[in-house]
Amino acid sequence: MKSPTILILTGEVSGDDWGAGLASQLKKKFPRSCLLGIGGSLMKAQGVKLIADIDQLSLMGLGGVTTKLPFLFNLRRKVLDVLRDQEVDLIVAIDFAGFNMSVIKAAYQKGVKVVYYVAPKVWAWGAGRTKNLVQSTDHIAVIFPFEEQLFTDAGGKATFVGHPLVDHEFPSQDDRSDFCETWNLDPDRPILALCPGSRPREIARHLDLFVHTGQKVIERFPEMQLAIARSRSIPSAKLWKEQIPLVDEGRRLLAHSRTGLLKSGTVTLEACL
């Protein structure tokens, strides 16, 4: 049996996490497989040969996209060149719909098998985009139970595979003293976690507002202390605020926090879990 060549495409920090988990399982099932992709350090550590690093794709909102359109067009061309020059057996697209949808549509038309894992939230976009996704994929691996029926009703093949966050081992609260010592926090004071996002545009939108709101909370509840969660895709200098610790361990920060201000997205589910 021929060893498969699989192209994994993502464009965000969370997608790098999901892609790394997928790559790990693919290597177990197909030890001699060739894994290519767009991702980050976690995917690279699992043996994925990166076409591009997600640090170059930290986009949010219209402004972020328009400033990098030439880069995205070139990257799309590079991916299509890979499909032309190599015998890719399967594309696995992970979220990041703005870029991935254009790539998988072209790939599907060329006869390349396409699976979408962590499908874009087309149920929030509208029926037209649901149809486009179904028509550009061979299978959709969904992470919310209701999505399976939604895509099946639209004529697609979909399977509920569970949310990848459930597979993570979440931090214990037993190591609070060590955690607080590491990040210059007081273990006897409750923590208000500020989680402004993992993309530069998100930081620009949320950070000052979150800090201002956190300071207002402290005016009323002076026993509270603030801490800012830093994604590995964001340089510390972009988040630095005087007298507010930066914490590189977002999940541990959530585990030890009394409450938090969170940018909507994966982190809100992490906080619930």
Coordinates of C-alpha atoms in Angstrom, one line a residue:
M1 CA 0.0 0.0 0.0
K2 CA 1.3 3.4 -1.0
S3 CA 2.2 5.7 1.9
P4 CA -0.2 8.7 1.7
T5 CA 0.8 12.3 1.3
I6 CA -1.5 14.5 3.4
L7 CA -1.7 18.3 3.3
I8 CA -3.0 19.9 6.6
L9 CA -4.1 23.5 6.3
T10 CA -4.7 25.9 9.2
G11 CA -4.1 29.5 9.9
E12 CA -4.5 30.1 13.7
V13 CA -3.0 29.1 17.0
S14 CA -5.9 26.8 17.9
G15 CA -5.7 25.2 14.5
D16 CA -2.0 24.5 15.0
D17 CA -3.1 22.7 18.2
W18 CA -5.8 20.6 16.5
G19 CA -3.5 20.0 13.5
A20 CA -0.7 18.7 15.8
G21 CA -3.1 16.2 17.5
L22 CA -4.3 15.1 14.1
A23 CA -0.7 14.7 12.8
S24 CA 0.2 12.6 15.8
Q25 CA -2.7 10.2 15.2
L26 CA -2.0 10.0 11.4
K27 CA 1.6 9.1 12.1
K28 CA 0.5 6.2 14.3
K29 CA -1.9 4.9 11.6
F30 CA 0.4 5.7 8.7
P31 CA 4.0 5.7 10.0
R32 CA 5.5 6.3 6.6
S33 CA 3.1 9.0 5.6
C34 CA 4.3 12.4 4.3
L35 CA 2.7 15.2 6.1
L36 CA 2.8 18.7 4.6
G37 CA 1.0 21.8 5.9
I38 CA 0.4 25.3 6.9
G39 CA 0.7 25.5 10.7
G40 CA 3.0 26.4 13.6
S41 CA 5.5 25.0 16.0
L42 CA 3.2 22.2 17.4
M43 CA 2.5 20.8 13.9
K44 CA 6.2 21.0 13.1
A45 CA 7.0 19.1 16.2
Q46 CA 4.8 16.3 15.0
G47 CA 6.7 16.0 11.8
V48 CA 4.7 18.2 9.5
K49 CA 6.8 19.9 6.8
L50 CA 5.5 23.4 6.9
I51 CA 4.8 25.3 3.7
A52 CA 4.2 28.5 5.8
D53 CA 4.1 29.4 9.4
I54 CA 0.9 30.6 11.0
D55 CA 2.8 33.6 12.6
Q56 CA 2.5 35.1 9.1
L57 CA -1.3 34.5 9.1
S58 CA -2.3 36.2 12.3
L59 CA -5.3 38.0 10.8
M60 CA -8.6 39.3 12.0
G61 CA -11.1 41.6 10.5
L62 CA -11.1 43.4 7.1
G63 CA -8.1 45.6 7.9
G64 CA -5.9 42.6 8.7
V65 CA -6.9 40.7 5.6
T66 CA -6.5 43.6 3.1
T67 CA -3.0 44.4 4.3
K68 CA -1.9 40.8 3.6
L69 CA -3.8 40.0 0.4
P70 CA -0.7 39.8 -1.7
F71 CA 0.8 37.3 0.8
L72 CA -2.4 35.3 0.9
F73 CA -2.6 35.1 -2.9
N74 CA 1.0 34.0 -3.1
L75 CA 0.4 31.4 -0.4
R76 CA -2.6 30.1 -2.2
R77 CA -0.6 29.8 -5.4
K78 CA 2.1 28.0 -3.4
V79 CA -0.4 25.5 -2.1
L80 CA -1.8 24.9 -5.6
D81 CA 1.8 24.4 -6.9
V82 CA 2.2 21.7 -4.2
L83 CA -0.9 20.0 -5.5
R84 CA 0.3 20.2 -9.0
D85 CA 3.9 19.0 -8.3
Q86 CA 3.2 16.3 -5.7
E87 CA 0.7 13.5 -5.6
V88 CA -1.3 14.7 -2.6
D89 CA -3.8 12.1 -1.5
L90 CA -5.8 14.1 1.0
I91 CA -6.3 17.7 2.2
V92 CA -7.4 18.3 5.7
A93 CA -8.6 21.9 6.2
I94 CA -8.9 23.1 9.8
D95 CA -11.1 26.1 10.4
F96 CA -9.6 29.4 8.9
A97 CA -12.4 29.5 6.3
G98 CA -11.4 32.7 4.5
F99 CA -8.3 31.1 3.1
N100 CA -9.1 27.4 3.2
M101 CA -12.4 27.6 1.3
S102 CA -10.7 29.0 -1.8
V103 CA -8.0 26.4 -1.7
I104 CA -10.2 23.3 -1.1
K105 CA -12.6 24.4 -3.9
A106 CA -9.7 24.4 -6.4
A107 CA -8.3 21.2 -5.0
Y108 CA -11.7 19.4 -5.1
Q109 CA -12.2 20.4 -8.7
K110 CA -8.8 18.8 -9.4
G111 CA -10.0 15.5 -7.9
V112 CA -8.0 15.8 -4.6
K113 CA -9.9 14.3 -1.6
V114 CA -10.9 16.9 0.9
V115 CA -11.9 16.6 4.6
Y116 CA -12.8 19.6 6.6
Y117 CA -12.0 19.2 10.3
V118 CA -13.4 21.8 12.7
A119 CA -15.7 23.2 10.0
P120 CA -16.3 26.9 9.7
K121 CA -19.4 28.1 11.5
V122 CA -21.5 28.2 8.4
W123 CA -24.6 27.8 10.6
A124 CA -23.9 31.4 11.6
W125 CA -23.1 32.6 8.1
G126 CA -26.1 31.4 6.1
A127 CA -27.4 28.6 3.9
G128 CA -25.4 29.7 0.9
R129 CA -22.1 29.1 2.5
T130 CA -23.2 25.8 3.9
K131 CA -23.9 24.7 0.3
N132 CA -20.5 25.9 -0.8
L133 CA -18.7 23.9 1.9
V134 CA -20.7 20.7 1.2
Q135 CA -19.9 21.0 -2.6
S136 CA -16.2 21.4 -1.9
T137 CA -15.6 18.5 0.4
D138 CA -15.7 14.7 0.5
H139 CA -16.3 14.6 4.2
I140 CA -16.8 17.1 7.1
A141 CA -15.6 16.1 10.6
V142 CA -17.6 18.3 12.9
I143 CA -17.0 19.1 16.6
F144 CA -20.5 20.0 17.6
P145 CA -23.3 17.4 17.5
F146 CA -25.9 19.5 15.8
E147 CA -23.5 20.2 12.9
E148 CA -23.7 16.6 11.7
Q149 CA -27.4 16.8 10.9
L150 CA -27.0 20.3 9.4
F151 CA -24.4 19.3 6.8
T152 CA -26.2 16.0 6.1
D153 CA -29.5 17.8 5.4
A154 CA -27.5 20.0 3.0
G155 CA -26.4 17.0 1.0
G156 CA -23.0 16.5 2.5
K157 CA -21.2 13.7 4.4
A158 CA -20.5 14.6 8.0
T159 CA -19.5 12.8 11.2
F160 CA -19.4 14.2 14.7
V161 CA -15.9 13.5 16.0
G162 CA -16.1 15.4 19.3
H163 CA -14.3 18.6 20.2
P164 CA -10.5 18.3 20.4
L165 CA -10.4 20.3 23.6
V166 CA -12.0 17.4 25.4
D167 CA -8.9 15.3 24.7
H168 CA -6.7 17.8 26.5
E169 CA -5.6 17.3 30.1
F170 CA -6.5 20.5 31.9
P171 CA -4.4 21.9 34.6
S172 CA -5.0 21.1 38.3
Q173 CA -5.6 23.9 40.8
D174 CA -3.3 22.1 43.3
D175 CA -0.2 23.9 42.1
R176 CA -1.4 27.5 42.7
S177 CA 1.6 28.5 44.8
D178 CA 4.1 27.4 42.1
F179 CA 2.0 29.0 39.3
C180 CA 1.8 32.3 41.1
E181 CA 5.5 32.3 42.0
T182 CA 6.3 31.7 38.3
W183 CA 4.2 34.5 37.0
N184 CA 4.7 37.1 39.9
L185 CA 1.1 36.8 41.2
D186 CA -0.1 36.7 44.8
P187 CA -1.5 33.3 45.7
D188 CA -3.7 34.7 48.3
R189 CA -5.5 37.2 46.0
P190 CA -8.2 36.2 43.4
I191 CA -7.1 36.6 39.8
L192 CA -9.0 38.3 37.0
A193 CA -7.7 36.8 33.8
L194 CA -7.6 39.1 30.7
C195 CA -7.6 37.0 27.5
P196 CA -7.7 39.5 24.6
G197 CA -7.0 37.0 21.8
S198 CA -4.3 35.4 19.8
R199 CA -4.1 37.6 16.7
P200 CA -2.7 41.2 16.4
R201 CA -6.0 42.6 15.3
E202 CA -7.7 41.1 18.3
I203 CA -5.1 42.6 20.6
A204 CA -5.6 46.0 19.1
R205 CA -9.3 45.8 19.6
H206 CA -9.5 44.2 23.0
L207 CA -6.4 44.8 25.1
D208 CA -6.9 48.4 26.2
L209 CA -10.7 47.8 26.8
F210 CA -10.0 44.7 28.9
V211 CA -7.3 46.5 31.0
H212 CA -9.5 49.5 31.5
T213 CA -12.4 47.2 32.6
G214 CA -10.2 45.2 34.8
Q215 CA -8.9 48.3 36.6
K216 CA -12.6 49.4 37.1
V217 CA -13.2 46.0 38.7
I218 CA -10.2 46.5 41.0
E219 CA -11.5 49.9 42.1
R220 CA -14.6 48.1 43.5
F221 CA -12.9 44.9 44.5
P222 CA -9.3 45.9 45.5
E223 CA -8.4 42.4 46.6
M224 CA -8.5 41.3 42.9
Q225 CA -5.3 41.2 40.7
L226 CA -5.0 41.2 37.0
A227 CA -3.1 38.9 34.7
I228 CA -2.9 38.9 30.9
A229 CA -2.8 35.7 28.9
R230 CA -0.3 35.8 26.1
S231 CA -0.6 33.5 23.0
R232 CA 2.7 32.3 21.6
S233 CA 1.8 34.1 18.4
I234 CA 1.9 37.5 20.1
P235 CA 5.2 39.2 21.1
S236 CA 5.3 40.2 24.8
A237 CA 5.9 43.8 23.8
K238 CA 2.5 44.0 22.2
L239 CA 0.8 43.1 25.5
W240 CA 3.0 44.8 28.1
K241 CA 1.1 46.9 30.6
E242 CA 2.8 48.3 33.6
Q243 CA 2.3 46.2 36.8
I244 CA 0.1 43.6 35.0
P245 CA 1.9 40.2 34.7
L246 CA 2.0 38.4 31.3
V247 CA 1.2 34.7 31.6
D248 CA 2.3 32.4 28.8
E249 CA 0.2 29.5 30.2
G250 CA -3.3 30.4 29.3
R251 CA -5.0 27.2 30.5
R252 CA -3.2 27.3 33.8
L253 CA -4.2 30.9 34.2
L254 CA -7.9 30.1 33.6
A255 CA -7.6 27.2 36.1
H256 CA -6.4 29.6 38.8
S257 CA -8.6 32.6 38.1
R258 CA -11.7 33.6 39.9
T259 CA -13.1 35.2 36.8
G260 CA -12.0 36.6 33.4
L261 CA -12.6 38.9 30.5
L262 CA -12.4 36.7 27.4
K263 CA -12.4 37.3 23.7
S264 CA -15.1 35.1 22.1
G265 CA -13.8 31.9 20.6
T266 CA -12.0 28.8 21.7
V267 CA -10.9 30.4 25.0
T268 CA -14.5 30.7 26.1
L269 CA -15.0 26.9 25.8
E270 CA -11.6 26.3 27.6
A271 CA -12.9 28.4 30.5
C272 CA -16.1 26.4 30.7
L273 CA -14.2 23.1 30.7

